[in-house]
Amino acid sequence: MRILSPEAGDVDLVERYAYPPDRAWMRANMVASLDGAAQRDERSGGLGCPADQHLFLLLRGLADVVVVGAGTVRAEGYGPVRPSEGWEGVRDGRAPVPPLAVVSRTLDLDFDAPIFTEAASPTIVLTTATSDPARLEAARERADVIVAGRDSLDFTAAVKELEARGHRRLLCEGGPGVLAQVVAAGLLDELCLTISPLLLAGHPTRILNGPPVPVPPELTLAHALEDENFLFLRYTRSR
Ligand SMILES: NC(=O)c1ccc[n+]([C@@H]2O[C@H](COP(=O)([O-])OP(=O)(O)OC[C@H]3O[C@@H](n4cnc5c(N)ncnc54)[C@H](OP(=O)(O)O)[C@@H]3O)[C@@H](O)[C@H]2O)c1
């Protein structure tokens, strides 16, 4: 066991969080309290801090596409991704913002909302072959729809489709239901976890919410950063 001594000075976050240049890569970015809660008052915002928000936005800037579950889109009132402070130079040669890719079976989404109507990079919908035909048509009018799987999204096939569209730097923003399936499918390469210095109890979920992962991935600590008692852990998959 060893103590992690704080290094003096600021870190270059763009360099620290750079995606590997040579392969497709799925990163997840999540926040949890010290007692493992992934929600506070049914949202994740109450767990964060300014540095966490900054990192959340920077990781979007580094990504080619942001995968998120419809549960999170509804709970957090997601709008489209917009350019942010700290993105200078990080998107050179790419679209000004990454599209969102929303996972939904029911397609219970407001296709007239800004997330679809004001997205600079058209929002993608990842859905199943048995989704409601009328809603599927509405989705196709406002979004780039990827159908993968019959009753349940085939995450592996959906990610292949995203990669085929040139999206190699993937960012998953959860929620816990989606992340559990991404991990179960063996698709996760990296977890960025913010540990929030709070003890909450109650009945929130953990950052993965699903059945036991059949083959739990082994992860290696790539770095640990600190800001105002929050920890920013970056774990990558051991191969
Ligand atoms: N702590 C964190 O870092 C963090 C991050 C994100 C979110 N959150 C919080 O977590 C909560 C939301 O998480 P959640 O787990 O309930 O929702 P979620 O994972 O964001 O989304 C779940 C939804 O995704 C769709 N979906 C999931 N699996 C599917 C499959 N196999 N096939 C087709 N569609 C599928 C379904 O959408 P339909 O219902 O539309 O079919 C399902 O209801 C919110 O409270 C949010 O604030 C926390």
Tab-separated table of C-alpha atoms and ligand atoms in Angstrom:
chain	number	residue	atom	x	y	z
A	1	MET	CA	0.000	0.000	0.000
A	2	ARG	CA	1.251	3.499	-0.719
A	3	ILE	CA	0.047	7.028	-0.180
A	4	LEU	CA	-0.844	9.064	-3.248
A	5	SER	CA	1.036	12.323	-2.709
A	6	PRO	CA	-0.630	15.345	-4.193
A	7	GLU	CA	1.423	16.772	-7.033
A	8	ALA	CA	1.809	20.526	-6.867
A	9	GLY	CA	0.267	22.569	-9.642
A	10	ASP	CA	-2.554	22.204	-12.100
A	11	VAL	CA	-2.966	19.320	-14.499
A	12	ASP	CA	-3.601	19.511	-18.216
A	13	LEU	CA	-7.016	17.843	-18.377
A	14	VAL	CA	-7.064	17.615	-22.182
A	15	GLU	CA	-3.818	15.640	-22.064
A	16	ARG	CA	-4.905	13.539	-19.041
A	17	TYR	CA	-8.180	12.529	-20.664
A	18	ALA	CA	-6.977	12.112	-24.251
A	19	TYR	CA	-8.538	9.116	-26.018
A	20	PRO	CA	-6.137	6.523	-27.390
A	21	PRO	CA	-5.392	7.517	-30.988
A	22	ASP	CA	-5.454	4.106	-32.587
A	23	ARG	CA	-8.714	2.363	-31.672
A	24	ALA	CA	-12.394	2.756	-30.828
A	25	TRP	CA	-12.825	3.449	-27.119
A	26	MET	CA	-15.854	3.592	-24.812
A	27	ARG	CA	-15.446	5.845	-21.791
A	28	ALA	CA	-18.103	6.296	-19.127
A	29	ASN	CA	-18.303	9.345	-16.906
A	30	MET	CA	-20.242	8.999	-13.656
A	31	VAL	CA	-20.468	10.564	-10.202
A	32	ALA	CA	-21.207	8.850	-6.897
A	33	SER	CA	-21.369	9.827	-3.224
A	34	LEU	CA	-18.998	8.268	-0.686
A	35	ASP	CA	-21.714	5.737	0.167
A	36	GLY	CA	-22.188	4.819	-3.477
A	37	ALA	CA	-25.295	6.815	-4.401
A	38	ALA	CA	-25.637	7.656	-8.086
A	39	GLN	CA	-28.515	10.079	-7.457
A	40	ARG	CA	-29.356	12.812	-4.990
A	41	ASP	CA	-33.013	13.873	-5.089
A	42	GLU	CA	-33.387	11.662	-8.186
A	43	ARG	CA	-30.778	13.522	-10.192
A	44	SER	CA	-27.011	13.441	-10.448
A	45	GLY	CA	-26.483	17.227	-10.422
A	46	GLY	CA	-26.725	17.426	-6.613
A	47	LEU	CA	-23.659	15.186	-6.331
A	48	GLY	CA	-21.301	17.372	-8.357
A	49	CYS	CA	-19.250	20.532	-7.987
A	50	PRO	CA	-17.872	23.146	-10.417
A	51	ALA	CA	-14.809	21.025	-11.227
A	52	ASP	CA	-17.008	17.996	-11.912
A	53	GLN	CA	-19.211	20.089	-14.193
A	54	HIS	CA	-16.115	21.378	-16.000
A	55	LEU	CA	-14.838	17.835	-16.513
A	56	PHE	CA	-18.309	16.641	-17.618
A	57	LEU	CA	-18.316	19.286	-20.357
A	58	LEU	CA	-14.675	18.741	-21.333
A	59	LEU	CA	-15.248	14.992	-21.757
A	60	ARG	CA	-18.115	15.830	-24.098
A	61	GLY	CA	-15.760	18.025	-26.091
A	62	LEU	CA	-13.256	15.185	-26.432
A	63	ALA	CA	-15.887	12.677	-27.591
A	64	ASP	CA	-17.238	11.888	-31.064
A	65	VAL	CA	-20.632	10.821	-29.664
A	66	VAL	CA	-22.341	10.872	-26.247
A	67	VAL	CA	-24.417	7.780	-25.443
A	68	VAL	CA	-27.105	8.272	-22.797
A	69	GLY	CA	-30.205	6.446	-21.616
A	70	ALA	CA	-33.667	7.924	-22.106
A	71	GLY	CA	-34.177	7.707	-18.319
A	72	THR	CA	-31.380	10.221	-17.822
A	73	VAL	CA	-32.582	12.408	-20.688
A	74	ARG	CA	-36.013	12.608	-19.005
A	75	ALA	CA	-34.740	12.954	-15.405
A	76	GLU	CA	-32.136	15.593	-16.186
A	77	GLY	CA	-34.055	17.403	-18.937
A	78	TYR	CA	-31.246	16.961	-21.448
A	79	GLY	CA	-30.860	19.526	-24.213
A	80	PRO	CA	-28.471	19.240	-27.150
A	81	VAL	CA	-24.713	19.401	-26.570
A	82	ARG	CA	-23.385	22.934	-26.930
A	83	PRO	CA	-19.768	24.114	-27.269
A	84	SER	CA	-18.173	24.866	-23.888
A	85	GLU	CA	-15.318	26.681	-22.268
A	86	GLY	CA	-12.138	24.613	-22.421
A	87	TRP	CA	-12.914	23.132	-25.847
A	88	GLU	CA	-10.472	25.400	-27.676
A	89	GLY	CA	-8.637	23.221	-30.182
A	90	VAL	CA	-10.070	19.916	-28.966
A	91	ARG	CA	-12.534	19.547	-31.836
A	92	ASP	CA	-10.308	20.630	-34.697
A	93	GLY	CA	-11.296	18.734	-37.840
A	94	ARG	CA	-14.537	17.497	-36.279
A	95	ALA	CA	-18.139	18.700	-36.001
A	96	PRO	CA	-18.420	21.597	-33.508
A	97	VAL	CA	-20.265	19.349	-31.036
A	98	PRO	CA	-20.713	15.581	-30.668
A	99	PRO	CA	-24.240	14.239	-31.203
A	100	LEU	CA	-26.155	12.621	-28.381
A	101	ALA	CA	-27.149	8.987	-28.949
A	102	VAL	CA	-30.244	8.316	-26.823
A	103	VAL	CA	-31.062	4.712	-25.883
A	104	SER	CA	-34.822	4.088	-25.798
A	105	ARG	CA	-37.174	1.170	-26.259
A	106	THR	CA	-40.491	3.006	-25.719
A	107	LEU	CA	-39.413	6.118	-27.689
A	108	ASP	CA	-41.264	8.074	-25.011
A	109	LEU	CA	-39.290	11.177	-25.980
A	110	ASP	CA	-40.407	14.687	-26.961
A	111	PHE	CA	-39.303	14.927	-30.574
A	112	ASP	CA	-40.292	18.628	-30.639
A	113	ALA	CA	-37.904	19.461	-27.789
A	114	PRO	CA	-34.569	21.295	-28.350
A	115	ILE	CA	-32.618	18.050	-27.884
A	116	PHE	CA	-33.962	17.123	-31.342
A	117	THR	CA	-34.838	20.443	-32.957
A	118	GLU	CA	-31.787	22.496	-31.934
A	119	ALA	CA	-29.003	19.927	-32.080
A	120	ALA	CA	-26.046	21.194	-34.134
A	121	SER	CA	-25.087	17.547	-34.702
A	122	PRO	CA	-28.354	15.639	-35.211
A	123	THR	CA	-29.337	13.537	-32.228
A	124	ILE	CA	-29.154	9.801	-32.765
A	125	VAL	CA	-31.765	7.411	-31.337
A	126	LEU	CA	-30.685	3.853	-30.523
A	127	THR	CA	-33.763	1.653	-30.434
A	128	THR	CA	-35.201	-1.785	-31.066
A	129	ALA	CA	-37.044	-3.398	-33.976
A	130	THR	CA	-40.244	-3.819	-31.923
A	131	SER	CA	-40.556	-0.175	-30.894
A	132	ASP	CA	-43.898	1.527	-31.632
A	133	PRO	CA	-44.108	2.155	-35.434
A	134	ALA	CA	-45.728	5.618	-35.118
A	135	ARG	CA	-43.118	6.754	-32.619
A	136	LEU	CA	-40.386	5.255	-34.757
A	137	GLU	CA	-41.611	7.334	-37.676
A	138	ALA	CA	-41.673	10.465	-35.502
A	139	ALA	CA	-38.135	9.650	-34.374
A	140	ARG	CA	-36.957	9.243	-37.969
A	141	GLU	CA	-38.295	12.710	-38.836
A	142	ARG	CA	-36.172	14.366	-36.171
A	143	ALA	CA	-33.241	12.043	-35.528
A	144	ASP	CA	-30.793	9.627	-37.042
A	145	VAL	CA	-32.300	6.307	-35.924
A	146	ILE	CA	-30.257	3.149	-35.393
A	147	VAL	CA	-32.262	-0.034	-34.868
A	148	ALA	CA	-30.302	-2.821	-33.185
A	149	GLY	CA	-31.889	-5.822	-31.522
A	150	ARG	CA	-35.502	-6.988	-31.446
A	151	ASP	CA	-37.002	-6.371	-27.984
A	152	SER	CA	-33.898	-5.112	-26.231
A	153	LEU	CA	-31.142	-2.946	-27.655
A	154	ASP	CA	-28.169	-4.972	-28.851
A	155	PHE	CA	-25.512	-2.651	-27.441
A	156	THR	CA	-22.681	-4.344	-29.333
A	157	ALA	CA	-24.449	-3.906	-32.683
A	158	ALA	CA	-25.458	-0.329	-31.814
A	159	VAL	CA	-21.864	0.602	-30.970
A	160	LYS	CA	-20.690	-0.979	-34.247
A	161	GLU	CA	-23.183	1.252	-36.105
A	162	LEU	CA	-21.891	4.317	-34.263
A	163	GLU	CA	-18.341	3.354	-35.182
A	164	ALA	CA	-19.409	2.872	-38.799
A	165	ARG	CA	-20.545	6.522	-38.721
A	166	GLY	CA	-16.996	7.493	-37.712
A	167	HIS	CA	-17.688	7.791	-33.979
A	168	ARG	CA	-14.672	6.060	-32.431
A	169	ARG	CA	-14.337	8.144	-29.267
A	170	LEU	CA	-17.460	7.177	-27.367
A	171	LEU	CA	-18.621	8.702	-24.095
A	172	CYS	CA	-21.381	7.064	-22.052
A	173	GLU	CA	-23.083	9.366	-19.544
A	174	GLY	CA	-25.174	6.550	-18.094
A	175	GLY	CA	-27.562	6.321	-16.526
A	176	PRO	CA	-27.000	3.340	-14.305
A	177	GLY	CA	-29.432	1.160	-16.272
A	178	VAL	CA	-27.622	1.726	-19.546
A	179	LEU	CA	-24.139	1.578	-18.040
A	180	ALA	CA	-24.812	-1.825	-16.465
A	181	GLN	CA	-25.632	-3.186	-19.931
A	182	VAL	CA	-22.638	-1.520	-21.576
A	183	VAL	CA	-20.397	-3.208	-19.004
A	184	ALA	CA	-22.232	-6.545	-19.252
A	185	ALA	CA	-21.702	-6.486	-23.031
A	186	GLY	CA	-17.945	-6.083	-22.470
A	187	LEU	CA	-17.938	-2.694	-24.197
A	188	LEU	CA	-16.501	-0.467	-21.477
A	189	ASP	CA	-12.853	0.567	-21.850
A	190	GLU	CA	-12.694	3.284	-19.230
A	191	LEU	CA	-14.572	4.607	-16.215
A	192	CYS	CA	-14.170	8.193	-15.093
A	193	LEU	CA	-15.677	8.325	-11.637
A	194	THR	CA	-16.127	11.441	-9.544
A	195	ILE	CA	-16.359	10.654	-5.836
A	196	SER	CA	-18.458	13.260	-4.110
A	197	PRO	CA	-17.727	13.830	-0.384
A	198	LEU	CA	-21.301	13.146	0.701
A	199	LEU	CA	-23.023	10.440	2.740
A	200	LEU	CA	-26.640	10.139	1.666
A	201	ALA	CA	-28.232	6.779	2.547
A	202	GLY	CA	-31.807	6.480	1.221
A	203	HIS	CA	-32.517	4.318	-1.812
A	204	PRO	CA	-30.597	5.678	-4.780
A	205	THR	CA	-29.056	3.217	-7.225
A	206	ARG	CA	-25.342	2.636	-7.664
A	207	ILE	CA	-23.641	3.760	-10.872
A	208	LEU	CA	-24.461	0.376	-12.421
A	209	ASN	CA	-28.028	-0.841	-11.995
A	210	GLY	CA	-28.707	-4.262	-13.448
A	211	PRO	CA	-28.150	-7.979	-12.970
A	212	PRO	CA	-24.670	-9.183	-11.977
A	213	VAL	CA	-22.102	-8.556	-14.721
A	214	PRO	CA	-21.258	-12.008	-16.164
A	215	VAL	CA	-17.543	-11.311	-16.589
A	216	PRO	CA	-16.594	-8.305	-14.430
A	217	PRO	CA	-13.868	-6.306	-16.173
A	218	GLU	CA	-10.630	-5.696	-14.312
A	219	LEU	CA	-9.696	-2.044	-14.211
A	220	THR	CA	-6.400	-0.252	-13.613
A	221	LEU	CA	-6.102	3.141	-11.950
A	222	ALA	CA	-4.791	5.574	-14.576
A	223	HIS	CA	-4.947	8.627	-12.326
A	224	ALA	CA	-6.558	10.204	-9.272
A	225	LEU	CA	-7.110	13.950	-9.148
A	226	GLU	CA	-8.545	16.073	-6.339
A	227	ASP	CA	-10.462	19.347	-6.205
A	228	GLU	CA	-12.307	20.665	-3.133
A	229	ASN	CA	-12.432	17.198	-1.526
A	230	PHE	CA	-13.868	15.608	-4.652
A	231	LEU	CA	-11.836	12.792	-6.196
A	232	PHE	CA	-11.644	12.306	-9.948
A	233	LEU	CA	-10.662	8.725	-10.680
A	234	ARG	CA	-9.824	7.420	-14.104
A	235	TYR	CA	-9.793	3.650	-14.471
A	236	THR	CA	-8.999	1.869	-17.709
A	237	ARG	CA	-9.631	-1.717	-18.621
A	238	SER	CA	-6.696	-4.077	-18.239
A	239	ARG	CA	-6.116	-6.049	-21.426
B	1	LIG	N1	-24.484	9.430	-10.937
B	1	LIG	C1	-24.350	9.565	-12.233
B	1	LIG	O1	-23.247	9.738	-12.736
B	1	LIG	C2	-25.576	9.522	-13.113
B	1	LIG	C3	-25.415	9.540	-14.503
B	1	LIG	C4	-26.558	9.519	-15.299
B	1	LIG	C5	-27.803	9.469	-14.698
B	1	LIG	N2	-27.915	9.467	-13.360
B	1	LIG	C6	-29.246	9.403	-12.721
B	1	LIG	O2	-29.751	8.094	-12.944
B	1	LIG	C7	-31.172	8.155	-13.159
B	1	LIG	C8	-31.505	7.610	-14.533
B	1	LIG	O3	-30.902	6.368	-14.702
B	1	LIG	P1	-31.731	5.082	-15.150
B	1	LIG	O4	-30.851	3.922	-14.908
B	1	LIG	O5	-33.084	5.133	-14.539
B	1	LIG	O6	-31.958	5.373	-16.677
B	1	LIG	P2	-30.975	5.337	-17.946
B	1	LIG	O7	-29.992	4.227	-17.830
B	1	LIG	O8	-30.492	6.701	-18.236
B	1	LIG	O9	-32.045	5.008	-19.079
B	1	LIG	C9	-32.845	3.865	-18.992
B	1	LIG	C10	-33.706	3.840	-20.232
B	1	LIG	O10	-32.906	3.522	-21.351
B	1	LIG	C11	-33.652	2.717	-22.237
B	1	LIG	N3	-33.053	1.388	-22.249
B	1	LIG	C12	-32.269	0.825	-21.295
B	1	LIG	N4	-31.901	-0.412	-21.671
B	1	LIG	C13	-32.466	-0.636	-22.876
B	1	LIG	C14	-32.449	-1.728	-23.757
B	1	LIG	N5	-31.779	-2.859	-23.479
B	1	LIG	N6	-33.142	-1.630	-24.912
B	1	LIG	C15	-33.811	-0.500	-25.214
B	1	LIG	N7	-33.853	0.590	-24.407
B	1	LIG	C16	-33.197	0.502	-23.253
B	1	LIG	C17	-35.062	2.680	-21.692
B	1	LIG	O11	-35.704	3.823	-22.226
B	1	LIG	P3	-37.275	3.908	-22.488
B	1	LIG	O12	-37.896	3.912	-21.137
B	1	LIG	O13	-37.424	5.218	-23.221
B	1	LIG	O14	-37.632	2.716	-23.305
B	1	LIG	C18	-34.809	2.825	-20.211
B	1	LIG	O15	-35.953	3.283	-19.495
B	1	LIG	C19	-31.551	9.605	-13.010
B	1	LIG	O16	-31.926	9.822	-11.670
B	1	LIG	C20	-30.268	10.332	-13.321
B	1	LIG	O17	-30.234	11.592	-12.715
B	1	LIG	C21	-26.836	9.474	-12.548
